[in-house]
Coordinates of C-alpha atoms in Angstrom, one line a residue:
X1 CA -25.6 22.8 -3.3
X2 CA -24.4 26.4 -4.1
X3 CA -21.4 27.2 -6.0
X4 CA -18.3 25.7 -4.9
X5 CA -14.7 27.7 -4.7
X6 CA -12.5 26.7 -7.6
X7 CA -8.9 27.2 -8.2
X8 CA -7.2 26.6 -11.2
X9 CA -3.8 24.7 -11.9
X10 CA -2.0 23.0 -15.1
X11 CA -1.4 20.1 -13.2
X12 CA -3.1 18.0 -9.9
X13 CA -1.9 15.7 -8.4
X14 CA -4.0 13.4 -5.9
X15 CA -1.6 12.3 -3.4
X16 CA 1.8 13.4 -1.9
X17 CA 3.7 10.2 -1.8
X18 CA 7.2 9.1 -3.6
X19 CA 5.0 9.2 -7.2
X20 CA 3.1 12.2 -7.0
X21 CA 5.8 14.4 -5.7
X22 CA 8.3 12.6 -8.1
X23 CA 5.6 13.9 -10.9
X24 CA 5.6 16.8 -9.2
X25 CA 9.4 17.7 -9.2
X26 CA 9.8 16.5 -12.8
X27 CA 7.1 18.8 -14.1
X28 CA 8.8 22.0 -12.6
X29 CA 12.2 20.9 -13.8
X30 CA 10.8 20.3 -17.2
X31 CA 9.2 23.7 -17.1
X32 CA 12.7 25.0 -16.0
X33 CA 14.3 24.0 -19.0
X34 CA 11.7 24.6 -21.7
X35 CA 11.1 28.1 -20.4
X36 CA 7.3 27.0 -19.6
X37 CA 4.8 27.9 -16.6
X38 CA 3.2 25.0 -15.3
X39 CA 1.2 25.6 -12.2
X40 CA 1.3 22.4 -9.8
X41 CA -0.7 21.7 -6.8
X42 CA -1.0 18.3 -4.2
X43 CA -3.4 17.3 -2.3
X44 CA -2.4 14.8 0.8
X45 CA -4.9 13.7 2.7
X46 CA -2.7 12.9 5.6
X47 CA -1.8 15.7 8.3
X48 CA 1.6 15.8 7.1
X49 CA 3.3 14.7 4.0
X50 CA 4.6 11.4 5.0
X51 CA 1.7 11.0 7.8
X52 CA 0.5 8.1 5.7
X53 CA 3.3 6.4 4.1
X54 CA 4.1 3.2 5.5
X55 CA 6.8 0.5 3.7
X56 CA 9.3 -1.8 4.4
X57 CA 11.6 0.2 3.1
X58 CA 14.7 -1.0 1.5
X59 CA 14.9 1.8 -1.7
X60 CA 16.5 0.8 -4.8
X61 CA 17.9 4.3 -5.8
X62 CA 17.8 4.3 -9.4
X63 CA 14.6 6.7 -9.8
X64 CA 15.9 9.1 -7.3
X65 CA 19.2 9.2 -9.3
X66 CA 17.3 10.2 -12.4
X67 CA 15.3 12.4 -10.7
X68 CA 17.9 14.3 -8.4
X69 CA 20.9 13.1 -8.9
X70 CA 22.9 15.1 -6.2
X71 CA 20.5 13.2 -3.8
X72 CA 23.3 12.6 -1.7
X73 CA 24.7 16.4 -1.5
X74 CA 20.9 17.7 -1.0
X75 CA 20.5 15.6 2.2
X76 CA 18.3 12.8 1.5
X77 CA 17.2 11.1 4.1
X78 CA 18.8 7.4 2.4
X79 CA 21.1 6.7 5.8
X80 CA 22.0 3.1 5.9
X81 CA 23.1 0.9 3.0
X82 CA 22.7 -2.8 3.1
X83 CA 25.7 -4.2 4.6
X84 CA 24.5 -8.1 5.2
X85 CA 22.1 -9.9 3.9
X86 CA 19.8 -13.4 5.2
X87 CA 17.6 -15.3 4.0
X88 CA 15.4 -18.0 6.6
X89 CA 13.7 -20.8 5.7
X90 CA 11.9 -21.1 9.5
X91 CA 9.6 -24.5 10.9
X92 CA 7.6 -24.0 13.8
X93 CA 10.8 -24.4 16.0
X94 CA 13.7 -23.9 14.1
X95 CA 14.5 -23.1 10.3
X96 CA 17.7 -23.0 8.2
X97 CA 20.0 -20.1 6.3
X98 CA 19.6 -20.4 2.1
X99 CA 23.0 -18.7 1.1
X100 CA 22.0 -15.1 -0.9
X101 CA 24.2 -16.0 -3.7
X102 CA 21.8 -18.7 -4.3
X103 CA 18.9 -16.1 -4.7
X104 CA 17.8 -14.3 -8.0
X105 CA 19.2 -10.9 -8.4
X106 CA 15.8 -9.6 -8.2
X107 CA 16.0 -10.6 -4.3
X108 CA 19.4 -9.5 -3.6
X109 CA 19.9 -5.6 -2.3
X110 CA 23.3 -4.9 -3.2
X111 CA 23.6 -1.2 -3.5
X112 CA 20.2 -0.7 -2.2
X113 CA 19.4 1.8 1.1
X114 CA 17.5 1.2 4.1
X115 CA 15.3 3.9 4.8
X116 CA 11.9 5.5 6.0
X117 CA 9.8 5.9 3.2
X118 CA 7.5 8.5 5.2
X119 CA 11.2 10.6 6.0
X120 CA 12.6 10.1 2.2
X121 CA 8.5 11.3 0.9
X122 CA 8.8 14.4 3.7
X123 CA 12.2 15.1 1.8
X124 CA 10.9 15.0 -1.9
X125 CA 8.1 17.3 -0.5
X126 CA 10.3 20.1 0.7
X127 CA 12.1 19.7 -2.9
X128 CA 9.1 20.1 -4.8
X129 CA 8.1 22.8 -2.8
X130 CA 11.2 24.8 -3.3
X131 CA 10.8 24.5 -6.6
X132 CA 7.2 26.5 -6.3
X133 CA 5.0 23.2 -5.8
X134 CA 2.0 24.0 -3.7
X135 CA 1.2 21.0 -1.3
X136 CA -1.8 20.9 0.6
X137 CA -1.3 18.3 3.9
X138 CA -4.9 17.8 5.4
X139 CA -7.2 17.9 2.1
X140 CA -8.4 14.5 1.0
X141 CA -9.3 14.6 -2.9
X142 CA -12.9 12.8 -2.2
X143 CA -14.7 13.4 -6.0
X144 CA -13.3 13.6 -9.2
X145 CA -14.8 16.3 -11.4
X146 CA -15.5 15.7 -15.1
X147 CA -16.8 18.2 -18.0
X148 CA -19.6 17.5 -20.6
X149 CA -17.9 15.0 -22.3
X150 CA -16.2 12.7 -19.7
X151 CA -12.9 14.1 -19.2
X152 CA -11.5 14.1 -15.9
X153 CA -11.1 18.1 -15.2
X154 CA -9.9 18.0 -11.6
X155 CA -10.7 17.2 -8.3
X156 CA -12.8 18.3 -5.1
X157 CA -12.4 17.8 -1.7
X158 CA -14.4 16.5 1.0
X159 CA -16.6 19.0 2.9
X160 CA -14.8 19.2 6.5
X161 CA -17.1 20.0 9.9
X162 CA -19.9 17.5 8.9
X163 CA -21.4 16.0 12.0
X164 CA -22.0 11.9 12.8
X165 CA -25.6 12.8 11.8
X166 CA -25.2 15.0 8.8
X167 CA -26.3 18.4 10.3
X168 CA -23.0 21.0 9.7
X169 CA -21.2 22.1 12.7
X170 CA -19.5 25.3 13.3
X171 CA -16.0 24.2 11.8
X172 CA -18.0 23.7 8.8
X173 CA -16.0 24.1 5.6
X174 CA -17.2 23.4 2.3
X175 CA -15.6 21.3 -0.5
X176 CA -13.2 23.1 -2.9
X177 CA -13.3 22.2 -6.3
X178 CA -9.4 22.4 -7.7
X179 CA -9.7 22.6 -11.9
X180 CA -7.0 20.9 -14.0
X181 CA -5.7 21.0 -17.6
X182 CA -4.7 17.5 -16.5
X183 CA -4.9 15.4 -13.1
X184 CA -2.4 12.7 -11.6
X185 CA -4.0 10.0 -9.2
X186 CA -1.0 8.6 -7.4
X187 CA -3.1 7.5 -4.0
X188 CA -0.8 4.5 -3.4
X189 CA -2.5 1.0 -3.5
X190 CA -6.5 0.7 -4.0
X191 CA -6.6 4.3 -4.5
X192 CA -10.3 5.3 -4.0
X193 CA -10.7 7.8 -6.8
X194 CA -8.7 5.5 -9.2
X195 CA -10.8 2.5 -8.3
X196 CA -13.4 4.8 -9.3
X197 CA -12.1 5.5 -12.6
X198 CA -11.1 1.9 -13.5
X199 CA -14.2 1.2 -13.3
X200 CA -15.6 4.4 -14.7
X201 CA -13.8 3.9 -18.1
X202 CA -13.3 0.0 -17.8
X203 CA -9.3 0.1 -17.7
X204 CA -8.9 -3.4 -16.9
X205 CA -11.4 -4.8 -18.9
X206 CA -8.3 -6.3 -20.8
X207 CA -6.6 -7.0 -17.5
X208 CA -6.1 -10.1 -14.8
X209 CA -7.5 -9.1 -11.7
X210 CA -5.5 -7.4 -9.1
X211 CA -4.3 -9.1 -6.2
X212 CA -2.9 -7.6 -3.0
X213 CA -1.0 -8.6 0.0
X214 CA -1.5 -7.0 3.8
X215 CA 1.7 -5.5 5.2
X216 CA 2.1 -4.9 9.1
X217 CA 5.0 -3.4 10.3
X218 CA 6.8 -2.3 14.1
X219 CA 9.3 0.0 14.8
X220 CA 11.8 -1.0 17.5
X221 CA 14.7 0.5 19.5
X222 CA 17.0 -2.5 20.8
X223 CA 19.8 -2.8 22.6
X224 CA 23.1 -2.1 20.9
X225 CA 24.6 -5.7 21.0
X226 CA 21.2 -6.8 19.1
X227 CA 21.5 -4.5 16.6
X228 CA 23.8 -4.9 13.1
X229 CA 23.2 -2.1 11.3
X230 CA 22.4 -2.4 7.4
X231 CA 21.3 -5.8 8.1
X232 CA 18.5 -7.0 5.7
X233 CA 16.8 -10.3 6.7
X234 CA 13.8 -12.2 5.0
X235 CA 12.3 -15.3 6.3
X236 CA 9.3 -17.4 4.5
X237 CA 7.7 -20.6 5.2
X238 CA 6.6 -20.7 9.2
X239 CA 3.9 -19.7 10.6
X240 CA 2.3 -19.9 7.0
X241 CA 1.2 -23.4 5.9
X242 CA 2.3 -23.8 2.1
X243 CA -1.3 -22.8 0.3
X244 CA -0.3 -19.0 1.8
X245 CA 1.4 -16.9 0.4
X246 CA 3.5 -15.0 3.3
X247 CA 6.8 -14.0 4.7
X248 CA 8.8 -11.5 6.8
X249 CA 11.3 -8.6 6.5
X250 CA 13.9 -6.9 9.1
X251 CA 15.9 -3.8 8.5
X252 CA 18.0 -2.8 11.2
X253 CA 18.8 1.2 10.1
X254 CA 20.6 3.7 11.7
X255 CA 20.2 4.8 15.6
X256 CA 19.9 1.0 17.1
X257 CA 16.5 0.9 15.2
X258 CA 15.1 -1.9 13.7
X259 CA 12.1 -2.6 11.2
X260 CA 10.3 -6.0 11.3
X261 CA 7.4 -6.7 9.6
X262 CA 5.0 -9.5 7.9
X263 CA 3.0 -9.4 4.0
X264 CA 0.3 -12.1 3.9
X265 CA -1.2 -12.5 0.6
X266 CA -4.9 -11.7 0.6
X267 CA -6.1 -14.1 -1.7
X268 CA -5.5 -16.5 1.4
X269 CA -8.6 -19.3 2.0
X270 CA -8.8 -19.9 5.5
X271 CA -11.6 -17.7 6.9
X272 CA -9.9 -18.2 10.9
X273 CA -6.8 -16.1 9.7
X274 CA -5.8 -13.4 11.2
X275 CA -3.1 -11.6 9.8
X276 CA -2.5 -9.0 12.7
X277 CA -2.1 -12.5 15.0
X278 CA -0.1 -14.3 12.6
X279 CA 2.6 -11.8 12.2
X280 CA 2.5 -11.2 16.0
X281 CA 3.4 -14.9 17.0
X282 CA 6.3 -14.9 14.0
X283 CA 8.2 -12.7 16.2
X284 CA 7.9 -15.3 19.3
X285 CA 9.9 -17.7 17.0
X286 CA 13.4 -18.3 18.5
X287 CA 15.2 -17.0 15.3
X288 CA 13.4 -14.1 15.7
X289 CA 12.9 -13.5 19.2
X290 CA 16.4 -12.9 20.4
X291 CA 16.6 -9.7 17.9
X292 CA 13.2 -7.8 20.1
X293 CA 13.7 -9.0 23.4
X294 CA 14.9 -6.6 25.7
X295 CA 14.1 -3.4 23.4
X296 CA 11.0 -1.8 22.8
X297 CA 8.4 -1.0 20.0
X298 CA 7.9 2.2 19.2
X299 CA 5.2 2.4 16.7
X300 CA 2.7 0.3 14.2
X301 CA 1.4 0.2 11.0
X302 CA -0.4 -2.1 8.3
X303 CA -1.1 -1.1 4.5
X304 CA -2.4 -3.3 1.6
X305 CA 0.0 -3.7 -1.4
X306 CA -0.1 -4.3 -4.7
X307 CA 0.7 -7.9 -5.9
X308 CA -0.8 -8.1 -9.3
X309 CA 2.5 -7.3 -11.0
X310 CA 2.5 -6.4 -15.0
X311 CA -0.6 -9.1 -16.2
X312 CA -3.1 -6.8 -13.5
X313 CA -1.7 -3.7 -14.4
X314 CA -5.0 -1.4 -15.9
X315 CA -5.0 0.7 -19.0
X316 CA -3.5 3.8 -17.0
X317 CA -4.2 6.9 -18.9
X318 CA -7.6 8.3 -19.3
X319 CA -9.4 11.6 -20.4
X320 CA -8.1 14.0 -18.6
X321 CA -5.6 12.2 -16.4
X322 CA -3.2 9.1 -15.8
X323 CA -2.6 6.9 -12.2
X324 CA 0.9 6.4 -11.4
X325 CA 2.4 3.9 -9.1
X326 CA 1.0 1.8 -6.3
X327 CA -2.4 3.1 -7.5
X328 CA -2.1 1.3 -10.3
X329 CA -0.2 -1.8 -9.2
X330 CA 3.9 -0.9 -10.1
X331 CA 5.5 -3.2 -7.2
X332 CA 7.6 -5.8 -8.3
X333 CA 7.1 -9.1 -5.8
X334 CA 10.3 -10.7 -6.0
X335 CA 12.1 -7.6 -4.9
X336 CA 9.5 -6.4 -2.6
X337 CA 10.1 -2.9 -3.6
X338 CA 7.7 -0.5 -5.2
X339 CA 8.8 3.0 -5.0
X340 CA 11.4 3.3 -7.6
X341 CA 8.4 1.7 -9.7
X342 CA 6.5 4.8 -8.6
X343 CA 8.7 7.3 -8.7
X344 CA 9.4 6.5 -12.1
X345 CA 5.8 6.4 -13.4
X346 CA 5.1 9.9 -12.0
X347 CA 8.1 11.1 -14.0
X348 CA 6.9 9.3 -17.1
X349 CA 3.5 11.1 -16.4
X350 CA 5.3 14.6 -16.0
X351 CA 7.3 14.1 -19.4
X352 CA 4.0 13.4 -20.9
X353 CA 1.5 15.9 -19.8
X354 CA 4.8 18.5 -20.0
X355 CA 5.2 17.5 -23.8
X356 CA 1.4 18.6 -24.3
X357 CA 1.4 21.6 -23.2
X358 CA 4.5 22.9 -24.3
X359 CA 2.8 22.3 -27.4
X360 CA -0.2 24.1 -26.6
X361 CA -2.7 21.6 -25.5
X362 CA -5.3 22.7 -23.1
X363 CA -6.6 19.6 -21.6
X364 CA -7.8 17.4 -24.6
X365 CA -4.9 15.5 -25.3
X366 CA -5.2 11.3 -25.3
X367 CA -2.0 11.5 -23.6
X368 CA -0.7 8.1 -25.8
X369 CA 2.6 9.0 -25.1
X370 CA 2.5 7.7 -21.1
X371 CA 2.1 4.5 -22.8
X372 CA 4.6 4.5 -24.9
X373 CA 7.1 6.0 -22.3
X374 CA 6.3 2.8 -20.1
X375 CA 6.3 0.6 -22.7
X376 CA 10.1 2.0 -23.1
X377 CA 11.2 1.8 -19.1
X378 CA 12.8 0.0 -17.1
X379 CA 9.5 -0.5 -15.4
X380 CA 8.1 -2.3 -17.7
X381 CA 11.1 -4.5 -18.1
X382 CA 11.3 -5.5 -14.5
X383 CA 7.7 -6.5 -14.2
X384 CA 7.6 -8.3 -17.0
X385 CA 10.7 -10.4 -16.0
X386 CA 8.6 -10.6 -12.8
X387 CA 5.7 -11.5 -13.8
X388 CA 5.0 -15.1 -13.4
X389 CA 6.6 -15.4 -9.3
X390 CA 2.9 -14.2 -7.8
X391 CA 0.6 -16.5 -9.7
X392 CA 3.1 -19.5 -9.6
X393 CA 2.8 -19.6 -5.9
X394 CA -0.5 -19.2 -6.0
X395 CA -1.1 -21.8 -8.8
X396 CA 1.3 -24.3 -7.3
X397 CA 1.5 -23.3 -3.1
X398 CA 4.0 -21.8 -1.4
X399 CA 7.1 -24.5 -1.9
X400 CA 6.6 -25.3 -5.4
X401 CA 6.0 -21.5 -6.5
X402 CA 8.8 -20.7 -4.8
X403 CA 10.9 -23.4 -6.5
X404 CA 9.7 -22.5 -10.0
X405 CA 10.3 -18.9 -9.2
X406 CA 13.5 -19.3 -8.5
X407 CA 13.9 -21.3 -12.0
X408 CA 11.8 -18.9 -13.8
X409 CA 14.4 -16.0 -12.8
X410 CA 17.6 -17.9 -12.6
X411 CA 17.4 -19.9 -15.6
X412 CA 15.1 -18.3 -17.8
X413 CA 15.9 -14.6 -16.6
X414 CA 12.3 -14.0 -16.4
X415 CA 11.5 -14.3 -20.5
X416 CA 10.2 -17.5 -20.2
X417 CA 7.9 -18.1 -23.4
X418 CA 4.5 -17.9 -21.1
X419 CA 3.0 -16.0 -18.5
X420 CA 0.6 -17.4 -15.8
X421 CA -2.6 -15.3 -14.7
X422 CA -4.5 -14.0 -12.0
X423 CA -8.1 -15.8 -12.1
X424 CA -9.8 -14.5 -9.1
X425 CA -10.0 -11.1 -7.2
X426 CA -8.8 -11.7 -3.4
X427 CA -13.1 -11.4 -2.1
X428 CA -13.7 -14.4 -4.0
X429 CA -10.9 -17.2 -2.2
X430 CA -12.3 -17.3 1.2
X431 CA -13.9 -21.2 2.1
X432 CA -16.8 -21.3 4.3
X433 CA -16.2 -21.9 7.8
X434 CA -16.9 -25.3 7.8
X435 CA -14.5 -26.6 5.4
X436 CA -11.4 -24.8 7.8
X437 CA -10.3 -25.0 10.8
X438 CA -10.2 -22.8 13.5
X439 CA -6.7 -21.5 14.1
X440 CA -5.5 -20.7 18.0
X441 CA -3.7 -17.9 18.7
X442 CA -1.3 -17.8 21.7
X443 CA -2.1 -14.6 24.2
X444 CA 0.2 -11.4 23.9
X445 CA 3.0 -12.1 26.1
X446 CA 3.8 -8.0 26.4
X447 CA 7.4 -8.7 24.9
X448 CA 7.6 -9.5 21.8
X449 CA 3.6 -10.0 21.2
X450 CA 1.0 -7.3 21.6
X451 CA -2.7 -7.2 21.4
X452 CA -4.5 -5.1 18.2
X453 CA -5.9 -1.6 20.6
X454 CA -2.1 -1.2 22.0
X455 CA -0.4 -1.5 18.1
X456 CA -3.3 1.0 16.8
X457 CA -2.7 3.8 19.8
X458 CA 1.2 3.2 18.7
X459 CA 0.0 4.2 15.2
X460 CA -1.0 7.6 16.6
X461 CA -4.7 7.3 15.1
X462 CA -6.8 10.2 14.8
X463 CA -10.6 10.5 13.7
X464 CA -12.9 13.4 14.7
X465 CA -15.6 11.0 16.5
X466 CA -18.5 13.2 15.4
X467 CA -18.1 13.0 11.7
X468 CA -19.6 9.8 9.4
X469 CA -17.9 7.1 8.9
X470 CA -15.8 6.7 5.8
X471 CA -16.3 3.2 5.8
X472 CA -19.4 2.7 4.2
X473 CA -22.0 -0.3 3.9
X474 CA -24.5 -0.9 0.6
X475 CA -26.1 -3.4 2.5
X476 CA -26.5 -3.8 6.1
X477 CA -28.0 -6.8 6.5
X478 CA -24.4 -8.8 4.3
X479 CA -22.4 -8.3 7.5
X480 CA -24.5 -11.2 9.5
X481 CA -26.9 -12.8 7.3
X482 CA -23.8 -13.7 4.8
X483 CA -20.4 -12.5 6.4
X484 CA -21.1 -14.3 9.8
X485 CA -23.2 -17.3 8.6
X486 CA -20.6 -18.5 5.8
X487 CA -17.4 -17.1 7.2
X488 CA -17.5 -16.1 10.8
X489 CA -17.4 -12.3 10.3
X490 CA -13.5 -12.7 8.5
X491 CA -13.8 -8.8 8.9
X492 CA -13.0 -9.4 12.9
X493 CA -10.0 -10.9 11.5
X494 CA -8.2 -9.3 8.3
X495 CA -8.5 -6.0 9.4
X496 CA -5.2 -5.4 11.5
X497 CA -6.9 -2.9 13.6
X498 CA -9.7 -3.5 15.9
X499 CA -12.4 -1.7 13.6
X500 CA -14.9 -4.5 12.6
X501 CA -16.4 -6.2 16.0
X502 CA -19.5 -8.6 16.1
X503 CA -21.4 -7.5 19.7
X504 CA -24.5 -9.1 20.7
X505 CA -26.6 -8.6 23.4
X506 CA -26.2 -9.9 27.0
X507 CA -27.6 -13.2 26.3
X508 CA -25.8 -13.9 22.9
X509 CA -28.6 -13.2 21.2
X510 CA -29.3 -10.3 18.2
X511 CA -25.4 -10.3 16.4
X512 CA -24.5 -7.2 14.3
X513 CA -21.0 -5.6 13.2
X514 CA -20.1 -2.5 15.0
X515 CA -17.7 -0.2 13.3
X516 CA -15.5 1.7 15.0
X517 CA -14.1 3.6 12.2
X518 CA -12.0 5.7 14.7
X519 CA -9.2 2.7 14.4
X520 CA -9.0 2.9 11.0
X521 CA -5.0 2.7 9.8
X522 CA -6.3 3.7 6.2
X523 CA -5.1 0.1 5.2
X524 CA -7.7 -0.8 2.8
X525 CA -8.1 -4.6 3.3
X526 CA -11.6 -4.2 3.9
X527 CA -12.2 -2.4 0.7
X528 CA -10.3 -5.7 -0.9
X529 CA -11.0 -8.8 0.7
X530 CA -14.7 -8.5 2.0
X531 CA -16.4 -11.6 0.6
X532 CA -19.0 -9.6 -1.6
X533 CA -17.3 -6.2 -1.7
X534 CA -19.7 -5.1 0.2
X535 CA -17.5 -2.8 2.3
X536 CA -16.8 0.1 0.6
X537 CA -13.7 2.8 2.4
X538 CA -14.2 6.6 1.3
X539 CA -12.2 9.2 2.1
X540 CA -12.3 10.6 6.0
X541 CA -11.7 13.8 7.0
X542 CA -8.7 15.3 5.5
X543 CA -6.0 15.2 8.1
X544 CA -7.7 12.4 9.8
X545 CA -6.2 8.4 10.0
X546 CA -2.4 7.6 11.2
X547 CA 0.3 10.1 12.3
X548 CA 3.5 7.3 11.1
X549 CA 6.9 8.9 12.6
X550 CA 9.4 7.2 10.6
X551 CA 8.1 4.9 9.3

C-alpha cells in the first residue's frame, strides 16, 4: 500500500454523537481558559451529524447544564418538558395504571425534556464547530493506528470507491490516516473500533460481560385530540412472557408528534422471537392502539443499547486514548436514559487529556486521572445505585426482578450490601429450536402494524450496492450447518431489518443466508446476539446506513 495522507491533531475523536461532541466542546473551552491550542477534529460516519443517532429520548439536563449552561438562551433544541406521566402494567387484552408516585425516582422524569436526540446532537455540533471544531460527516474511522509500542496514535478511515469485487472504481479515494496526541472513541453502543481495543488490551478481563437490549422506534404525526403533549408513558409486562426482559416507551413532543417505541433484552432464549414483530403487535393492543390510529408514521429506526450497567463497564482508558459513553456501556436501566451518562464521560475525558497537555505531555501520558474523575461523578454514583435492576430480572424473570428492583431502589436506595452479576454474554442464551415454541405473528394490518421492507424505506437507508459488504462472515458454512440446524437461522429474526434471509432453491432444497447488507440500520444486534459470534459488522462506507430526521 503506498503512503497514506496524514493530518495531525491534539485530539480525535471517533464519533459525533452527544459524547464525542460534548468532549469536543469541553476541550476548546478548557483551551479558552488556560490560554492553550488544542487542535480537535470528528469523524462521523453518518452523512450528517445526527444521521445516526437514534433514542427514546427523554434527556435529563444535568450534563448539558454543566456543559452550556445558557442552553436555553443558545437555542437548544430541548422543546417539550414532561408534563404527565404513566406507567402500564398491560395483559394480552387489558392491563392496569401503577400510580408514578409509587415508582423509584430513578423512573420518574420530573424536570426532564422530551426531545430528538439526532436534533439536540445536530445542535452540540454547530456549537463545537463555532468554537473551531473540525467535524467531518461522511468519514467512518475503520482502523485504529498504533506506534512501536502499542499506543493508540490515531485513526484511519476506510478507503471509499471500492467495488463489490474489490477492483477500485473511478470515485476511488484512498484512506486518510488522522494522527493524534490522544484519541476519543465515543461510537455509541458496540462501537467497532472499541470492541477492537477491549479486546486488544483486555479491558474487561476484570469485568461482567456486557449485555444489551434492541430498541425500535416510530415516529408518528396524529391527530390533535390524540395527542397530550409532554406526555411520558411506559408500559411492561404484555406481549413479553415473564423470562423476557422488555417494555415500551411513548413521548408525545411538540407539533402533534409522538414517539413510541419497544427495548427487548437480547439475552432473550426463545430462538422464534422476533423483536421487529413483537414490538409491531404491542401497538395493536387496545391501550395502545387508540393513541396511532388515524395518524401516520413517519419514520423508523432500531439501535442496540447498552444494558450492562456499572459491573460490565470495561477498564476505559488505554495507551493513547479512552471510550466515552454508550461505547463503553454508561446507560443507566432504570431510567432508561444514557446521554447525560455520555455527555458527562466525554467531558471527564476532555478535563483529562486537557490537564496533560497543558502540562506538556505529547501523547505518553497513562491518563489515570479519567478514572479517578469517574470514580468522583455523578456517573459513577447513579450506576452503582443502579446496578443490581438488570441482572435481578434476569436472575429472577421479569415479575420478581421487577419487584426486587423496586425494593432495591426504594428501600435500600440502591447501596444494598451486594451486587448481582452478568454470567453470560447475550450469543450464549439462545435454546435450540426444539426446546421452544414457535411463536405466530399476526399479519400487518397497514394501521398501526407494518411489515420490516416498509419500516426500513421509512428509515431512509442508503448503501452504495457495488461496494463489500460491511457485514462480514469468518465462516460461511456456521450460518446453515449450526445457525439453521440448532436455532432456525435466529438471524431471520433479531435483526429488525430484512438483512439476513435463508433462500433455497425452487424445490426447497440447497439452504444458504443471503445478505442484503443494503438494509442495514447500523443496529448492531447481529454483531451481539449471533449464537457463535460468528457475524462480525465493520464499518460501511462513510456516509452510508440511515438518514434519521428527528429522531
Amino acid at each position: 500500500m503506498s503512503e497514506r495522507e496524514a493530518m495531525e491533531y491534539d485530539v480525535v475523536i471517533v464519533g459525533a454523537g452527544p459524547s464525542g461532541l460534548s468532549a469536543a466542546i469541553r476541550l476548546r473551552q478548557l483551551a479558552e481558559e488556560n490560554g492553550q491550542e488544542i487542535s480537535v477534529c470528528v469523524l462521523e460516519k453518518g452523512s450528517e451529524v445526527g444521521a445516526h443517532i437514534l433514542s427514546g429520548a427523554v434527556i435529563e439536563s444535568r450534563a448539558l447544564d454543566e456543559l452550556i449552561p445558557d442552553w436555553k438562551d443558545q437555542g437548544a433544541p430541548l422543546n417539550t418538558p414532561v408534563k404527565n406521566e404513566k406507567f402500564l402494567y398491560l395483559t394480552e387484552r387489558g392491563g392496569f395504571s401503577v400510580p408514578v408516585g409509587l415508582l423509584p425516582a430513578q423512573m420518574q422524569n420530573h424536570g426532564n425534556y422530551i426531545v430528538s436526540l439526532g436534533n439536540v446532537t445536530r445542535w452540540l455540533g454547530e456549537r463545537a464547530e463555532a468554537m473551531g471544531v473540525e467535524i467531518y460527516p461522511g468519514f467512518a474511522a475503520s482502523e485504529v493506528l498504533f506506534d512501536d509500542q502499542d499506543r493508540v496514535v490515531g485513526v484511519a478511515t476506510n478507503e471509499l470507491g471500492i467495488a463489490a469485487d474489490g477492483s477500485h472504481k473511478d470515485s476511488y479515494t484512498p484512506s486518510i490516516e488522522l494522527r493524534a496526541k490522544y484519541t476519543v472513541f465515543s461510537e455509541g453502543c458496540r462501537g467497532s473500533l472499541s470492541e477492537q481495543l477491549v479486546a486488544k488490551y483486555g479491558l474487561r478481563d476484570s469485568s461482567d460481560p456486557m449485555t444489551y437490549g434492541i430498541g425500535l422506534k416510530e415516529l408518528w404525526e396524529v391527530p390533535a385530540d390524540q395527542h397530550d403533549e409532554g406526555l411520558v408513558m411506559h408500559t411492561s409486562g404484555w406481549p413479553m412472557d415473564d423470562a423476557t426482559w422488555g417494555g415500551s416507551f411513548m413521548y408525545h413532543l411538540e407539533n402533534n408528534q409522538v414517539y413510541v417505541g419497544y427495548v427487548i433484552g437480547l439475552d432473550y432464549k426463545n430462538p422464534y422471537l422476533s423483536p421487529f414483530d413483537e414490538f409491531q403487535r404491542f401497538k395493536t393492543h387496545p391501550k395502545v392502539r387508540p393513541y396511532l390510529e388515524g395518524g401516520k408514521r413517519v419514520s423508523y429506526g432500531a439501535r442496540a443499547l447498552n444494558e450492562g450497567g456499572l459491573q460490565s463497564l470495561p477498564k476505559m482508558q488505554l495507551p493513547g486514548g479512552i471510550i466515552t459513553g454508550c461505547a463503553a456501556g454508561t446507560l443507566n436501566v432504570p431510567k432508561i436514559k444514557g446521554s447525560h451518562n455520555a455527555m458527562k464521560t466525554g467531558m471527564l475525558a476532555a478535563e483529562s487529556i486537557a490537564a496533560v497537555l497543558a502540562a506538556g505531555d505529547q501523547g505518553q501520558s497513562t491518563l489515570d486521572s479519567y478514572q479517578e474523575k469517574f470514580d468522583a461523578s455523578w456517573v459513577k454514583e447513579e450506576l452503582h445505585t443502579a446496578r443490581n435492576v438488570r441482572p435481578a430480572v434476569a436472575k429472577l424473570g421479569m415479575k420478581l426482578g421487577t419487584l426486587y428492583a423496586g425494593l432495591d431502589l426504594k428501600l435500600f436506595g440502591g447501596k444494598a450490601p451486594w451486587t448481582f452479576h452478568h454470567k453470560h454474554g447475550d450469543h450464549e442464551t439462545l435454546k435450540p429450536k426444539e426446546q421452544m415454541r414457535e411463536i405466530e405473528y399476526p399479519k400487518p394490518d397497514g394501521v398501526v402494524s407494518f411489515d420490516k421492507l416498509s419500516s426500513v424505506y421509512l428509515a431512509n437507508v442508503w448503501h452504495d450496492e457495488d461496494q463489500p459488504s460491511h457485514l462480514q462472515l469468518k465462516d460461511s458454512r456456521m450460518p446453515v450447518e449450526h445457525n439453521l440446524e440448532w436455532y432456525d437461522a435466529p438471524e431471520q429474526r433479531y435483526c429488525p431489518a430484512n438483512v439476513y434471509e435463508i433462500v433455497r432453491d425452487s424445490d426447497g432444497s440447497n439452504p444458504r443466508l443471503q445478505i442484503n447488507f443494503t438494509n442495514c440500520v447500523h443496529c448492531k444486534t447481529c454483531d451481539i446476539k449471533d449464537p457463535t459470534q460468528n457475524i462480525v459488522w465493520t464499518t460501511p462506507e462513510g456516509g452510508g446506513g440511515p438518514n434519521y430526521p428527528n429522531m
